[in-house]
PDB file of C-alpha atoms in Angstrom:
ATOM      1  CA  MET A  52     -85.450  11.279  57.906  1.00 80.00           C
ATOM      2  CA  SER A  53     -88.440  13.290  59.150  1.00 81.00           C
ATOM      3  CA  LYS A  54     -90.423  12.496  55.990  1.00 83.00           C
ATOM      4  CA  PHE A  55     -89.795   8.780  56.498  1.00 87.00           C
ATOM      5  CA  ALA A  56     -90.816   9.063  60.155  1.00 87.00           C
ATOM      6  CA  LEU A  57     -94.039  10.903  59.312  1.00 85.00           C
ATOM      7  CA  GLU A  58     -94.800   8.327  56.623  1.00 87.00           C
ATOM      8  CA  SER A  59     -94.209   5.519  59.139  1.00 87.00           C
ATOM      9  CA  ILE A  60     -96.563   7.066  61.689  1.00 85.00           C
ATOM     10  CA  CYS A  61     -99.272   7.407  59.026  1.00 83.00           C
ATOM     11  CA  ILE A  62     -98.872   3.779  57.960  1.00 81.00           C
ATOM     12  CA  ILE A  63     -99.032   2.547  61.551  1.00 79.00           C
ATOM     13  CA  SER A  64    -101.931   4.715  62.695  1.00 76.00           C
ATOM     14  CA  LEU A  65    -103.957   5.152  59.510  1.00 72.00           C
ATOM     15  CA  ASN A  66    -102.895   2.106  57.493  1.00 71.00           C
ATOM     16  CA  ARG A  67    -102.275   4.458  54.589  1.00 75.00           C
ATOM     17  CA  ARG A  68     -99.371   6.327  53.100  1.00 80.00           C
ATOM     18  CA  LEU A  69     -99.217  10.084  53.256  1.00 80.00           C
ATOM     19  CA  GLY A  70     -97.046  10.206  50.130  1.00 83.00           C
ATOM     20  CA  SER A  71     -94.380  12.405  51.688  1.00 82.00           C
ATOM     21  CA  LEU A  72     -91.461  10.358  50.314  1.00 86.00           C
ATOM     22  CA  ASP A  73     -92.098  11.401  46.716  1.00 86.00           C
ATOM     23  CA  PRO A  74     -88.981  13.399  45.721  1.00 86.00           C
ATOM     24  CA  ASN A  75     -91.012  15.493  43.264  1.00 87.00           C
ATOM     25  CA  LEU A  76     -93.540  16.833  45.767  1.00 84.00           C
ATOM     26  CA  PRO A  77     -94.196  20.522  45.266  1.00 88.00           C
ATOM     27  CA  HIS A  78     -93.321  22.745  48.217  1.00 85.00           C
ATOM     28  CA  ASN A  79     -96.998  23.661  48.671  1.00 87.00           C
ATOM     29  CA  SER A  80     -98.345  20.071  48.544  1.00 86.00           C
ATOM     30  CA  GLU A  81    -100.481  18.842  51.442  1.00 84.00           C
ATOM     31  CA  GLN A  82     -97.788  16.326  52.373  1.00 84.00           C
ATOM     32  CA  MET A  83     -95.091  18.996  52.652  1.00 86.00           C
ATOM     33  CA  LYS A  84     -97.437  21.329  54.531  1.00 87.00           C
ATOM     34  CA  CYS A  85     -98.203  18.513  56.962  1.00 86.00           C
ATOM     35  CA  LYS A  86     -94.491  17.723  57.438  1.00 86.00           C
ATOM     36  CA  ARG A  87     -93.619  21.383  58.055  1.00 88.00           C
ATOM     37  CA  ALA A  88     -96.602  21.836  60.363  1.00 90.00           C
ATOM     38  CA  ALA A  89     -95.568  18.819  62.455  1.00 88.00           C
ATOM     39  CA  GLN A  90     -92.003  20.121  62.771  1.00 88.00           C
ATOM     40  CA  ASP A  91     -93.080  23.720  63.422  1.00 91.00           C
ATOM     41  CA  LEU A  92     -95.632  22.674  66.020  1.00 90.00           C
ATOM     42  CA  LEU A  93     -93.003  20.977  68.166  1.00 87.00           C
ATOM     43  CA  ARG A  94     -90.356  23.652  67.660  1.00 89.00           C
ATOM     44  CA  CYS A  95     -92.722  26.534  68.391  1.00 90.00           C
ATOM     45  CA  ASN A  96     -94.238  24.751  71.370  1.00 89.00           C
ATOM     46  CA  PHE A  97     -90.793  24.446  72.967  1.00 87.00           C
ATOM     47  CA  GLU A  98     -89.964  28.063  72.140  1.00 89.00           C
ATOM     48  CA  CYS A  99     -93.249  29.314  73.600  1.00 88.00           C
ATOM     49  CA  GLU A 100     -92.558  27.383  76.805  1.00 88.00           C
ATOM     50  CA  GLU A 101     -89.184  29.153  77.091  1.00 88.00           C
ATOM     51  CA  ASP A 102     -90.363  32.650  76.170  1.00 87.00           C
ATOM     52  CA  LEU A 103     -93.730  33.623  77.627  1.00 87.00           C
ATOM     53  CA  THR A 104     -93.924  36.919  75.720  1.00 88.00           C
ATOM     54  CA  TRP A 105     -96.714  35.426  73.594  1.00 84.00           C
ATOM     55  CA  LYS A 106     -98.986  35.576  76.655  1.00 84.00           C
ATOM     56  CA  ILE A 107     -98.753  39.380  76.551  1.00 88.00           C
ATOM     57  CA  TYR A 108     -98.896  39.912  72.797  1.00 87.00           C
ATOM     58  CA  PRO A 109     -98.812  37.598  69.769  1.00 89.00           C
ATOM     59  CA  THR A 110     -95.309  36.736  68.614  1.00 91.00           C
ATOM     60  CA  LYS A 111     -94.116  35.278  65.315  1.00 93.00           C
ATOM     61  CA  THR A 112     -93.523  31.960  67.098  1.00 91.00           C
ATOM     62  CA  SER A 113     -96.981  31.851  68.660  1.00 91.00           C
ATOM     63  CA  LYS A 114     -98.574  32.675  65.297  1.00 93.00           C
ATOM     64  CA  THR A 115     -96.583  29.890  63.607  1.00 93.00           C
ATOM     65  CA  LEU A 116     -97.647  27.532  66.388  1.00 92.00           C
ATOM     66  CA  GLN A 117    -101.317  28.393  65.838  1.00 93.00           C
ATOM     67  CA  GLU A 118    -101.006  28.070  62.038  1.00 94.00           C
ATOM     68  CA  SER A 119     -99.269  24.692  62.375  1.00 93.00           C
ATOM     69  CA  LEU A 120    -101.899  23.431  64.779  1.00 93.00           C
ATOM     70  CA  LYS A 121    -104.644  24.616  62.410  1.00 94.00           C
ATOM     71  CA  THR A 122    -103.018  22.866  59.432  1.00 92.00           C
ATOM     72  CA  LEU A 123    -102.610  19.567  61.286  1.00 90.00           C
ATOM     73  CA  THR A 124    -106.100  19.762  62.761  1.00 93.00           C
ATOM     74  CA  GLU A 125    -107.620  20.323  59.306  1.00 91.00           C
ATOM     75  CA  VAL A 126    -105.706  17.388  57.812  1.00 87.00           C
ATOM     76  CA  CYS A 127    -106.635  15.108  60.719  1.00 87.00           C
ATOM     77  CA  ASP A 128    -110.280  16.218  60.656  1.00 90.00           C
ATOM     78  CA  ARG A 129    -110.564  15.608  56.904  1.00 87.00           C
ATOM     79  CA  THR A 130    -108.860  12.197  57.240  1.00 84.00           C
ATOM     80  CA  LEU A 131    -111.174  11.214  60.067  1.00 86.00           C
ATOM     81  CA  TRP A 132    -114.281  12.078  58.034  1.00 87.00           C
ATOM     82  CA  GLU A 133    -112.915   9.960  55.159  1.00 83.00           C
ATOM     83  CA  PHE A 134    -112.485   7.028  57.533  1.00 80.00           C
ATOM     84  CA  LYS A 135    -115.961   7.510  59.017  1.00 82.00           C
ATOM     85  CA  GLU A 136    -117.564   7.514  55.581  1.00 81.00           C
ATOM     86  CA  GLY A 137    -116.050   4.221  54.517  1.00 78.00           C
ATOM     87  CA  ILE A 138    -115.808   2.211  57.728  1.00 79.00           C
ATOM     88  CA  GLU A 139    -119.155   0.406  57.423  1.00 78.00           C
ATOM     89  CA  GLU A 140    -118.468  -0.525  53.804  1.00 82.00           C
ATOM     90  CA  ARG A 141    -114.976  -1.834  54.632  1.00 80.00           C
ATOM     91  CA  ASN A 142    -116.336  -3.837  57.577  1.00 79.00           C
ATOM     92  CA  ALA A 143    -119.137  -5.292  55.445  1.00 83.00           C
ATOM     93  CA  ARG A 144    -116.679  -6.362  52.732  1.00 87.00           C
ATOM     94  CA  ASP A 145    -114.291  -7.977  55.199  1.00 86.00           C
ATOM     95  CA  PRO A 146    -115.701  -8.358  58.727  1.00 81.00           C
ATOM     96  CA  ASP A 147    -112.575 -10.227  59.897  1.00 84.00           C
ATOM     97  CA  ARG A 148    -110.080  -7.610  58.741  1.00 80.00           C
ATOM     98  CA  ARG A 149    -107.757  -5.959  61.199  1.00 79.00           C
ATOM     99  CA  LEU A 150    -108.842  -2.416  62.020  1.00 80.00           C
ATOM    100  CA  ASN A 151    -106.253   0.331  61.973  1.00 80.00           C
ATOM    101  CA  MET A 152    -105.786   2.504  65.037  1.00 84.00           C
ATOM    102  CA  VAL A 153    -108.100   5.291  63.869  1.00 84.00           C
ATOM    103  CA  GLU A 154    -110.884   2.853  63.015  1.00 83.00           C
ATOM    104  CA  GLN A 155    -110.584   1.350  66.492  1.00 86.00           C
ATOM    105  CA  LEU A 156    -110.875   4.820  68.009  1.00 89.00           C
ATOM    106  CA  LEU A 157    -113.919   5.574  65.851  1.00 86.00           C
ATOM    107  CA  LEU A 158    -115.678   2.499  67.206  1.00 84.00           C
ATOM    108  CA  ASP A 159    -115.094   3.606  70.805  1.00 87.00           C
ATOM    109  CA  GLN A 160    -118.434   5.146  71.805  1.00 89.00           C
ATOM    110  CA  GLU A 161    -116.844   7.181  74.605  1.00 94.00           C
ATOM    111  CA  LEU A 162    -114.642   9.215  72.249  1.00 93.00           C
ATOM    112  CA  SER A 163    -115.978  12.184  70.329  1.00 93.00           C
ATOM    113  CA  HIS A 164    -114.895  13.200  66.844  1.00 91.00           C
ATOM    114  CA  GLN A 165    -112.922  16.087  68.371  1.00 93.00           C
ATOM    115  CA  ASP A 166    -111.210  13.750  70.870  1.00 94.00           C
ATOM    116  CA  ILE A 167    -109.893  11.628  68.001  1.00 92.00           C
ATOM    117  CA  VAL A 168    -108.837  14.663  65.936  1.00 92.00           C
ATOM    118  CA  THR A 169    -106.926  15.980  68.959  1.00 92.00           C
ATOM    119  CA  PHE A 170    -105.276  12.601  69.476  1.00 91.00           C
ATOM    120  CA  MET A 171    -104.240  12.426  65.811  1.00 89.00           C
ATOM    121  CA  THR A 172    -102.997  16.026  65.878  1.00 89.00           C
ATOM    122  CA  ASP A 173    -100.762  15.119  68.833  1.00 89.00           C
ATOM    123  CA  LEU A 174     -99.694  11.789  67.360  1.00 88.00           C
ATOM    124  CA  LEU A 175     -98.340  13.067  64.042  1.00 86.00           C
ATOM    125  CA  PRO A 176     -95.725  15.527  65.332  1.00 88.00           C
ATOM    126  CA  GLY A 177     -94.943  13.615  68.521  1.00 87.00           C
ATOM    127  CA  GLY A 178     -94.673  10.247  66.824  1.00 88.00           C
ATOM    128  CA  SER A 179     -92.628  11.615  63.926  1.00 87.00           C
ATOM    129  CA  GLU A 180     -90.161  13.371  66.207  1.00 87.00           C
ATOM    130  CA  THR A 181     -89.717  10.274  68.374  1.00 86.00           C
ATOM    131  CA  THR A 182     -89.311   8.029  65.336  1.00 87.00           C
ATOM    132  CA  THR A 183     -86.791  10.417  63.764  1.00 87.00           C
ATOM    133  CA  SER A 184     -84.727  10.517  66.955  1.00 86.00           C
ATOM    134  CA  THR A 185     -84.808   6.733  67.278  1.00 86.00           C
ATOM    135  CA  LEU A 186     -83.688   6.249  63.679  1.00 87.00           C
ATOM    136  CA  ILE A 187     -80.864   8.759  64.082  1.00 89.00           C
ATOM    137  CA  VAL A 188     -79.560   6.910  67.145  1.00 87.00           C
ATOM    138  CA  LEU A 189     -79.893   3.567  65.360  1.00 89.00           C
ATOM    139  CA  LEU A 190     -77.972   4.812  62.303  1.00 89.00           C
ATOM    140  CA  TYR A 191     -75.323   6.424  64.492  1.00 90.00           C
ATOM    141  CA  LEU A 192     -74.776   3.181  66.406  1.00 88.00           C
ATOM    142  CA  LEU A 193     -74.617   1.152  63.192  1.00 90.00           C
ATOM    143  CA  ALA A 194     -71.971   3.539  61.851  1.00 92.00           C
ATOM    144  CA  LYS A 195     -70.066   3.388  65.148  1.00 91.00           C
ATOM    145  CA  TYR A 196     -70.120  -0.423  65.232  1.00 91.00           C
ATOM    146  CA  PRO A 197     -69.533  -1.635  61.654  1.00 93.00           C
ATOM    147  CA  GLN A 198     -69.264  -5.260  62.818  1.00 95.00           C
ATOM    148  CA  VAL A 199     -72.897  -5.073  64.001  1.00 93.00           C
ATOM    149  CA  GLN A 200     -73.913  -3.468  60.720  1.00 93.00           C
ATOM    150  CA  ALA A 201     -72.138  -6.273  58.832  1.00 94.00           C
ATOM    151  CA  LYS A 202     -73.981  -8.949  60.858  1.00 95.00           C
ATOM    152  CA  ASP A 203     -77.299  -7.196  60.204  1.00 93.00           C
ATOM    153  CA  GLN A 204     -76.550  -7.023  56.467  1.00 93.00           C
ATOM    154  CA  GLU A 205     -75.539 -10.678  56.444  1.00 94.00           C
ATOM    155  CA  GLU A 206     -78.831 -11.588  58.114  1.00 93.00           C
ATOM    156  CA  VAL A 207     -80.863  -9.519  55.628  1.00 92.00           C
ATOM    157  CA  ASP A 208     -79.061 -11.160  52.698  1.00 91.00           C
ATOM    158  CA  ARG A 209     -79.599 -14.637  54.166  1.00 92.00           C
ATOM    159  CA  VAL A 210     -83.278 -14.186  55.095  1.00 92.00           C
ATOM    160  CA  LEU A 211     -84.510 -11.888  52.335  1.00 89.00           C
ATOM    161  CA  GLY A 212     -81.987 -12.560  49.576  1.00 86.00           C
ATOM    162  CA  ARG A 213     -82.032 -10.354  46.516  1.00 81.00           C
ATOM    163  CA  ASP A 214     -85.718 -10.993  45.869  1.00 77.00           C
ATOM    164  CA  SER A 215     -87.756  -7.807  45.504  1.00 73.00           C
ATOM    165  CA  SER A 216     -91.063  -9.377  46.531  1.00 80.00           C
ATOM    166  CA  PRO A 217     -92.821  -8.013  49.628  1.00 83.00           C
ATOM    167  CA  ILE A 218     -91.389  -9.055  52.971  1.00 84.00           C
ATOM    168  CA  THR A 219     -93.518 -11.544  54.877  1.00 86.00           C
ATOM    169  CA  ALA A 220     -94.174 -11.760  58.622  1.00 85.00           C
ATOM    170  CA  LYS A 221     -92.330 -15.088  58.654  1.00 90.00           C
ATOM    171  CA  GLN A 222     -89.226 -13.403  57.223  1.00 89.00           C
ATOM    172  CA  VAL A 223     -89.426 -10.527  59.698  1.00 88.00           C
ATOM    173  CA  ASN A 224     -89.601 -13.046  62.548  1.00 91.00           C
ATOM    174  CA  GLN A 225     -86.346 -14.585  61.277  1.00 93.00           C
ATOM    175  CA  LEU A 226     -84.473 -11.256  61.584  1.00 93.00           C
ATOM    176  CA  SER A 227     -83.449 -11.882  65.190  1.00 93.00           C
ATOM    177  CA  HIS A 228     -80.122 -10.033  65.038  1.00 93.00           C
ATOM    178  CA  ILE A 229     -81.760  -6.937  63.571  1.00 91.00           C
ATOM    179  CA  ARG A 230     -84.429  -7.049  66.282  1.00 90.00           C
ATOM    180  CA  ALA A 231     -81.671  -7.279  68.902  1.00 91.00           C
ATOM    181  CA  THR A 232     -79.830  -4.355  67.278  1.00 90.00           C
ATOM    182  CA  MET A 233     -82.964  -2.236  67.363  1.00 86.00           C
ATOM    183  CA  LYS A 234     -83.702  -3.111  70.996  1.00 86.00           C
ATOM    184  CA  GLU A 235     -80.133  -2.249  71.925  1.00 84.00           C
ATOM    185  CA  SER A 236     -80.371   1.119  70.183  1.00 81.00           C
ATOM    186  CA  PHE A 237     -83.621   1.822  72.072  1.00 77.00           C
ATOM    187  CA  SER A 238     -81.835   1.220  75.370  1.00 77.00           C
ATOM    188  CA  GLY A 239     -79.481   4.068  74.468  1.00 61.00           C
ATOM    189  CA  ILE A 240     -82.456   6.423  74.118  1.00 54.00           C
ATOM    190  CA  VAL A 241     -84.506   5.518  77.176  1.00 45.00           C
TER     191      VAL A 241
END
């Protein structure tokens, strides 16, 4: 679930896939390092807030926190430079295209490179954790209320059919019961 959540955050914010859903990813791949770093950053942050020993001397948790932050910062910094290098070319090719979130931040003259890296470094673990929690609640509620799950499945079959072509915005707009199910599951979280 956490890999899917991280992948979703990357698609939304960067308009690109991280590639973390590949079942054959080696343990030491950048995608797996990024996933672990995002999880470790949150876990260690909470642990360091509970146990302030790290303020006196470095602990294993505080070292893991620093390593995770370094890993995420490096990935975000490298990604940001890639976006900076190609933004003018992409805009020249298609001036009417929709900019992804990072490109919009890059065009904001008041934000520095480091500001955007910091934002991205916060977004990946925070967004993935929130998305994972939301999906868990949604799946729990669907399992608890099979009649709702059946209605959602019926709607998917009716609107999307068995066709494997990409889903269109028009089709998504027709999934009103699924939208209502998702909104209802969000109300259980908030």
